[in-house]
Amino acid sequence: MPAEFDNNGFLAVPHSVFKAPISENYKEMLELARRINRDFHDMLFQSDVRNRDREAIILATLFMRALEHYQAAIIIAENGIASSARVTVRALMEVTFRLRAIATEPEMYQKFIAEDILYRRDFINNILNNDYSMLKKAKENVTNEILDRIDAEIKESKPRKYKIKELSQLAGMHDWYVGVYSLLSKAVHTPVRELEDYLEIREDGEIGELKYAPQLSEIPRLILTAAELISYAAAGFEQRFQTGFASRIEENMALVHAASDLIDGSRA
């Protein structure tokens, strides 16, 4: 690693010294990722989202969030920051599950909106049940009127929280939840095995040295996983808005699968 990385880590300037291997080795894959990004932005801005259609607004904003996570994952992966890319791809997966669940189930968007009151109540309860100084002002702003209004709304709407597993099933992506989501979740919760990324393990199993540097081996799989997820999100969006991009979504998905097959073949 160059001296500027040793002193500044991933905030080193310029990035080109350690970005170059990723840009050179995975040029075609990154070009595909950017093509997909352009296509799906075109699709978003050609959709007919009417301001009085609450379902359409929910789906459009979820797709915008998915695109944001997708772009972040590509940017982070391109800089070799694999652990943070895993976290961002997991966030992309969650919003993809929710978007597709709402696109599939006609009344699901209403349940999604109603669910918010439960998160608000939990947040307020946490404030009220703790005496930390940083919460003092927030606690003072919680009035009985606010609490009564929340309780009344919950009693009337009878909302419930949907678990990620349930959303994945509604989205038709339970296989992703079982096979990929749990692996990516480790990057969020940081169990001890995740820390092996920062260690050089010798053949005898002993630790040789600390390893803090851009990680190249995971980058192609993370890029392609993100690309496939945003394509699934786009398919759910297209299901609702019928923008005429269905064939382009299928084409992009086929290119992603072909690139994945090449990677798997090279590792065989």
CSV table of C-alpha atoms in Angstrom, one decimal:
chain,number,residue,atom,x,y,z
A,1,MET,CA,0.0,0.0,0.0
A,2,PRO,CA,1.2,3.5,-0.8
A,3,ALA,CA,2.1,5.8,2.1
A,4,GLU,CA,-1.0,8.0,1.7
A,5,PHE,CA,-3.1,4.9,2.5
A,6,ASP,CA,-1.1,4.1,5.5
A,7,ASN,CA,-1.7,7.6,6.9
A,8,ASN,CA,-5.3,8.2,5.7
A,9,GLY,CA,-6.9,4.8,5.0
A,10,PHE,CA,-9.8,4.9,2.6
A,11,LEU,CA,-9.9,8.7,2.7
A,12,ALA,CA,-6.5,8.9,1.1
A,13,VAL,CA,-6.2,11.3,-1.8
A,14,PRO,CA,-5.8,10.5,-4.6
A,15,HIS,CA,-7.7,7.2,-4.6
A,16,SER,CA,-6.3,6.2,-8.0
A,17,VAL,CA,-3.3,4.3,-6.6
A,18,PHE,CA,-5.4,1.6,-4.9
A,19,LYS,CA,-8.6,2.0,-7.0
A,20,ALA,CA,-6.7,1.2,-10.2
A,21,PRO,CA,-6.6,-2.6,-9.8
A,22,ILE,CA,-10.4,-2.8,-9.3
A,23,SER,CA,-11.1,-0.4,-12.2
A,24,GLU,CA,-8.8,-2.4,-14.5
A,25,ASN,CA,-9.7,-5.9,-13.4
A,26,TYR,CA,-13.4,-5.4,-13.3
A,27,LYS,CA,-13.9,-2.8,-16.0
A,28,GLU,CA,-16.6,-4.6,-17.9
A,29,MET,CA,-18.5,-5.4,-14.7
A,30,LEU,CA,-18.4,-1.8,-13.6
A,31,GLU,CA,-19.6,-0.7,-17.0
A,32,LEU,CA,-22.5,-3.1,-16.7
A,33,ALA,CA,-23.3,-1.8,-13.2
A,34,ARG,CA,-23.4,1.8,-14.6
A,35,ARG,CA,-25.5,0.8,-17.6
A,36,ILE,CA,-28.0,-0.8,-15.3
A,37,ASN,CA,-28.0,2.4,-13.2
A,38,ARG,CA,-28.8,4.5,-16.2
A,39,ASP,CA,-31.5,2.2,-17.5
A,40,PHE,CA,-33.3,2.2,-14.2
A,41,HIS,CA,-33.1,5.9,-13.7
A,42,ASP,CA,-34.7,6.3,-17.1
A,43,MET,CA,-37.4,3.9,-16.1
A,44,LEU,CA,-38.0,5.8,-12.8
A,45,PHE,CA,-38.4,9.2,-14.5
A,46,GLN,CA,-40.7,7.8,-17.3
A,47,SER,CA,-43.1,6.4,-14.7
A,48,ASP,CA,-46.5,8.0,-14.1
A,49,VAL,CA,-46.4,8.8,-10.4
A,50,ARG,CA,-49.5,10.9,-9.4
A,51,ASN,CA,-49.4,12.8,-6.2
A,52,ARG,CA,-52.8,11.5,-5.0
A,53,ASP,CA,-51.9,7.9,-5.6
A,54,ARG,CA,-50.4,6.8,-2.3
A,55,GLU,CA,-49.4,3.4,-3.4
A,56,ALA,CA,-47.6,4.8,-6.4
A,57,ILE,CA,-45.7,7.3,-4.2
A,58,ILE,CA,-44.7,4.6,-1.8
A,59,LEU,CA,-43.4,2.4,-4.6
A,60,ALA,CA,-41.6,5.3,-6.3
A,61,THR,CA,-39.9,6.4,-3.2
A,62,LEU,CA,-38.9,2.9,-2.3
A,63,PHE,CA,-37.4,2.5,-5.7
A,64,MET,CA,-35.5,5.7,-5.3
A,65,ARG,CA,-34.1,4.4,-2.0
A,66,ALA,CA,-33.2,1.2,-3.7
A,67,LEU,CA,-31.3,3.1,-6.4
A,68,GLU,CA,-29.5,5.1,-3.8
A,69,HIS,CA,-28.4,2.0,-2.0
A,70,TYR,CA,-27.3,0.4,-5.3
A,71,GLN,CA,-25.2,3.4,-6.3
A,72,ALA,CA,-23.6,3.5,-2.8
A,73,ALA,CA,-22.8,-0.2,-3.0
A,74,ILE,CA,-21.1,0.2,-6.4
A,75,ILE,CA,-19.1,3.3,-5.2
A,76,ILE,CA,-18.0,1.6,-2.0
A,77,ALA,CA,-17.1,-1.7,-3.8
A,78,GLU,CA,-15.2,0.2,-6.4
A,79,ASN,CA,-13.0,1.6,-3.6
A,80,GLY,CA,-12.3,-1.9,-2.2
A,81,ILE,CA,-14.2,-1.4,1.1
A,82,ALA,CA,-15.8,-4.8,1.1
A,83,SER,CA,-17.3,-4.9,4.6
A,84,SER,CA,-19.2,-1.7,4.2
A,85,ALA,CA,-20.3,-2.8,0.7
A,86,ARG,CA,-21.8,-5.9,2.3
A,87,VAL,CA,-23.8,-3.7,4.8
A,88,THR,CA,-25.1,-1.5,1.9
A,89,VAL,CA,-26.1,-4.5,-0.2
A,90,ARG,CA,-28.0,-5.9,2.8
A,91,ALA,CA,-29.9,-2.6,3.0
A,92,LEU,CA,-30.6,-2.8,-0.7
A,93,MET,CA,-32.0,-6.3,-0.2
A,94,GLU,CA,-34.3,-5.2,2.5
A,95,VAL,CA,-35.8,-2.3,0.5
A,96,THR,CA,-36.1,-4.7,-2.5
A,97,PHE,CA,-38.1,-7.2,-0.4
A,98,ARG,CA,-40.4,-4.4,0.8
A,99,LEU,CA,-40.9,-2.9,-2.7
A,100,ARG,CA,-41.8,-6.2,-4.3
A,101,ALA,CA,-44.1,-7.2,-1.4
A,102,ILE,CA,-46.0,-4.0,-1.9
A,103,ALA,CA,-46.1,-4.4,-5.7
A,104,THR,CA,-47.4,-7.9,-5.3
A,105,GLU,CA,-50.0,-7.5,-2.5
A,106,PRO,CA,-52.6,-4.8,-3.3
A,107,GLU,CA,-53.2,-3.7,0.3
A,108,MET,CA,-49.7,-4.0,1.5
A,109,TYR,CA,-48.8,-0.4,1.1
A,110,GLN,CA,-51.5,0.6,3.6
A,111,LYS,CA,-50.0,-1.9,6.1
A,112,PHE,CA,-46.6,-0.4,5.4
A,113,ILE,CA,-47.9,3.1,6.3
A,114,ALA,CA,-49.7,1.8,9.4
A,115,GLU,CA,-46.6,0.0,10.6
A,116,ASP,CA,-44.9,3.3,11.2
A,117,ILE,CA,-47.0,4.1,14.3
A,118,LEU,CA,-45.5,1.1,16.1
A,119,TYR,CA,-42.0,2.3,15.5
A,120,ARG,CA,-42.9,5.7,16.8
A,121,ARG,CA,-44.4,4.2,19.9
A,122,ASP,CA,-41.3,2.1,20.5
A,123,PHE,CA,-39.1,5.1,20.1
A,124,ILE,CA,-41.1,7.2,22.5
A,125,ASN,CA,-41.2,4.4,25.1
A,126,ASN,CA,-37.4,4.0,24.9
A,127,ILE,CA,-37.1,7.7,25.7
A,128,LEU,CA,-39.6,7.6,28.6
A,129,ASN,CA,-38.1,4.5,30.1
A,130,ASN,CA,-34.5,5.8,30.3
A,131,ASP,CA,-33.0,8.7,32.2
A,132,TYR,CA,-29.9,9.6,30.1
A,133,SER,CA,-29.1,13.3,30.0
A,134,MET,CA,-29.1,13.3,26.2
A,135,LEU,CA,-32.8,12.3,26.3
A,136,LYS,CA,-34.0,15.0,28.7
A,137,LYS,CA,-35.2,17.5,26.1
A,138,ALA,CA,-36.9,14.8,24.0
A,139,LYS,CA,-38.6,13.5,27.1
A,140,GLU,CA,-40.0,16.9,28.0
A,141,ASN,CA,-41.6,17.1,24.5
A,142,VAL,CA,-43.6,13.9,25.0
A,143,THR,CA,-47.0,15.0,26.2
A,144,ASN,CA,-50.0,12.9,27.4
A,145,GLU,CA,-51.8,14.2,24.3
A,146,ILE,CA,-49.2,12.7,22.0
A,147,LEU,CA,-49.3,9.4,23.9
A,148,ASP,CA,-53.1,9.3,23.8
A,149,ARG,CA,-53.2,10.0,20.1
A,150,ILE,CA,-50.7,7.2,19.3
A,151,ASP,CA,-52.6,4.7,21.5
A,152,ALA,CA,-55.9,5.7,19.8
A,153,GLU,CA,-54.4,5.3,16.3
A,154,ILE,CA,-53.0,1.9,17.2
A,155,LYS,CA,-56.3,0.7,18.6
A,156,GLU,CA,-58.1,1.9,15.5
A,157,SER,CA,-55.7,0.6,12.8
A,158,LYS,CA,-54.4,-2.5,14.6
A,159,PRO,CA,-51.0,-2.4,12.8
A,160,ARG,CA,-48.3,-5.0,13.1
A,161,LYS,CA,-44.6,-5.1,12.2
A,162,TYR,CA,-43.6,-7.3,9.3
A,163,LYS,CA,-40.4,-9.3,9.8
A,164,ILE,CA,-37.8,-9.3,7.0
A,165,LYS,CA,-38.4,-13.0,6.5
A,166,GLU,CA,-42.1,-12.4,5.9
A,167,LEU,CA,-41.4,-9.6,3.4
A,168,SER,CA,-39.0,-11.8,1.5
A,169,GLN,CA,-41.7,-14.5,1.2
A,170,LEU,CA,-44.2,-11.9,-0.1
A,171,ALA,CA,-41.6,-10.6,-2.5
A,172,GLY,CA,-41.0,-14.1,-3.9
A,173,MET,CA,-37.4,-13.9,-2.7
A,174,HIS,CA,-37.3,-16.2,0.3
A,175,ASP,CA,-34.3,-18.0,-1.2
A,176,TRP,CA,-32.3,-14.7,-1.0
A,177,TYR,CA,-33.3,-14.4,2.6
A,178,VAL,CA,-32.1,-17.9,3.4
A,179,GLY,CA,-29.0,-18.0,1.2
A,180,VAL,CA,-27.7,-14.4,1.2
A,181,TYR,CA,-29.3,-12.1,3.7
A,182,SER,CA,-28.0,-14.0,6.8
A,183,LEU,CA,-24.4,-13.9,5.4
A,184,LEU,CA,-24.6,-10.1,4.7
A,185,SER,CA,-26.1,-9.6,8.2
A,186,LYS,CA,-22.9,-10.6,9.7
A,187,ALA,CA,-21.3,-7.5,8.3
A,188,VAL,CA,-23.8,-5.4,10.2
A,189,HIS,CA,-23.6,-7.3,13.6
A,190,THR,CA,-19.8,-7.9,13.4
A,191,PRO,CA,-19.3,-11.3,14.9
A,192,VAL,CA,-15.8,-12.3,15.6
A,193,ARG,CA,-15.3,-14.2,12.3
A,194,GLU,CA,-16.0,-10.9,10.4
A,195,LEU,CA,-12.8,-9.5,11.9
A,196,GLU,CA,-10.7,-12.1,10.1
A,197,ASP,CA,-10.8,-9.6,7.1
A,198,TYR,CA,-8.2,-7.6,9.0
A,199,LEU,CA,-5.8,-10.4,9.8
A,200,GLU,CA,-3.2,-12.3,7.8
A,201,ILE,CA,-3.6,-15.9,8.8
A,202,ARG,CA,-0.6,-18.2,8.3
A,203,GLU,CA,-0.8,-21.8,7.1
A,204,ASP,CA,-0.3,-23.0,10.6
A,205,GLY,CA,-3.4,-21.1,11.7
A,206,GLU,CA,-1.5,-18.4,13.6
A,207,ILE,CA,-2.0,-14.7,13.0
A,208,GLY,CA,0.9,-13.3,11.0
A,209,GLU,CA,0.0,-9.6,11.0
A,210,LEU,CA,-2.8,-7.1,10.8
A,211,LYS,CA,-4.2,-6.5,7.3
A,212,TYR,CA,-5.8,-3.1,6.6
A,213,ALA,CA,-6.1,-2.6,2.9
A,214,PRO,CA,-8.6,-2.6,0.0
A,215,GLN,CA,-10.1,-6.0,-0.4
A,216,LEU,CA,-10.3,-7.2,-4.0
A,217,SER,CA,-11.5,-10.8,-3.9
A,218,GLU,CA,-15.1,-10.0,-2.9
A,219,ILE,CA,-15.6,-7.0,-5.1
A,220,PRO,CA,-17.0,-8.7,-8.3
A,221,ARG,CA,-19.5,-10.8,-6.3
A,222,LEU,CA,-20.7,-7.8,-4.4
A,223,ILE,CA,-21.1,-5.7,-7.6
A,224,LEU,CA,-23.1,-8.5,-9.3
A,225,THR,CA,-25.2,-9.1,-6.2
A,226,ALA,CA,-26.1,-5.5,-6.0
A,227,ALA,CA,-26.9,-5.4,-9.8
A,228,GLU,CA,-29.2,-8.4,-9.5
A,229,LEU,CA,-31.0,-7.0,-6.5
A,230,ILE,CA,-31.7,-3.7,-8.2
A,231,SER,CA,-33.0,-5.6,-11.2
A,232,TYR,CA,-35.4,-7.4,-8.9
A,233,ALA,CA,-36.5,-4.1,-7.5
A,234,ALA,CA,-36.9,-2.7,-11.0
A,235,ALA,CA,-39.1,-5.7,-12.0
A,236,GLY,CA,-41.4,-5.0,-9.0
A,237,PHE,CA,-41.6,-1.4,-10.0
A,238,GLU,CA,-42.3,-2.2,-13.6
A,239,GLN,CA,-45.0,-4.6,-12.5
A,240,ARG,CA,-46.9,-1.6,-11.0
A,241,PHE,CA,-46.1,1.1,-13.5
A,242,GLN,CA,-45.8,-0.7,-16.9
A,243,THR,CA,-43.2,1.7,-18.3
A,244,GLY,CA,-42.2,-0.6,-21.1
A,245,PHE,CA,-38.8,-1.5,-19.6
A,246,ALA,CA,-39.6,-5.2,-18.9
A,247,SER,CA,-37.4,-6.4,-21.8
A,248,ARG,CA,-34.5,-4.2,-20.7
A,249,ILE,CA,-34.8,-5.5,-17.2
A,250,GLU,CA,-34.7,-9.1,-18.5
A,251,GLU,CA,-31.7,-8.2,-20.7
A,252,ASN,CA,-29.8,-6.7,-17.8
A,253,MET,CA,-30.6,-9.6,-15.6
A,254,ALA,CA,-29.3,-12.0,-18.2
A,255,LEU,CA,-26.0,-10.1,-18.5
A,256,VAL,CA,-25.6,-10.2,-14.7
A,257,HIS,CA,-26.2,-13.9,-14.6
A,258,ALA,CA,-23.7,-14.4,-17.4
A,259,ALA,CA,-21.1,-12.4,-15.5
A,260,SER,CA,-21.9,-14.5,-12.4
A,261,ASP,CA,-21.4,-17.7,-14.4
A,262,LEU,CA,-18.0,-16.5,-15.6
A,263,ILE,CA,-16.9,-15.8,-12.0
A,264,ASP,CA,-18.2,-19.2,-10.8
A,265,GLY,CA,-16.4,-20.9,-13.7
A,266,SER,CA,-13.1,-19.2,-12.9
A,267,ARG,CA,-13.3,-20.4,-9.3
A,268,ALA,CA,-14.2,-23.9,-10.2
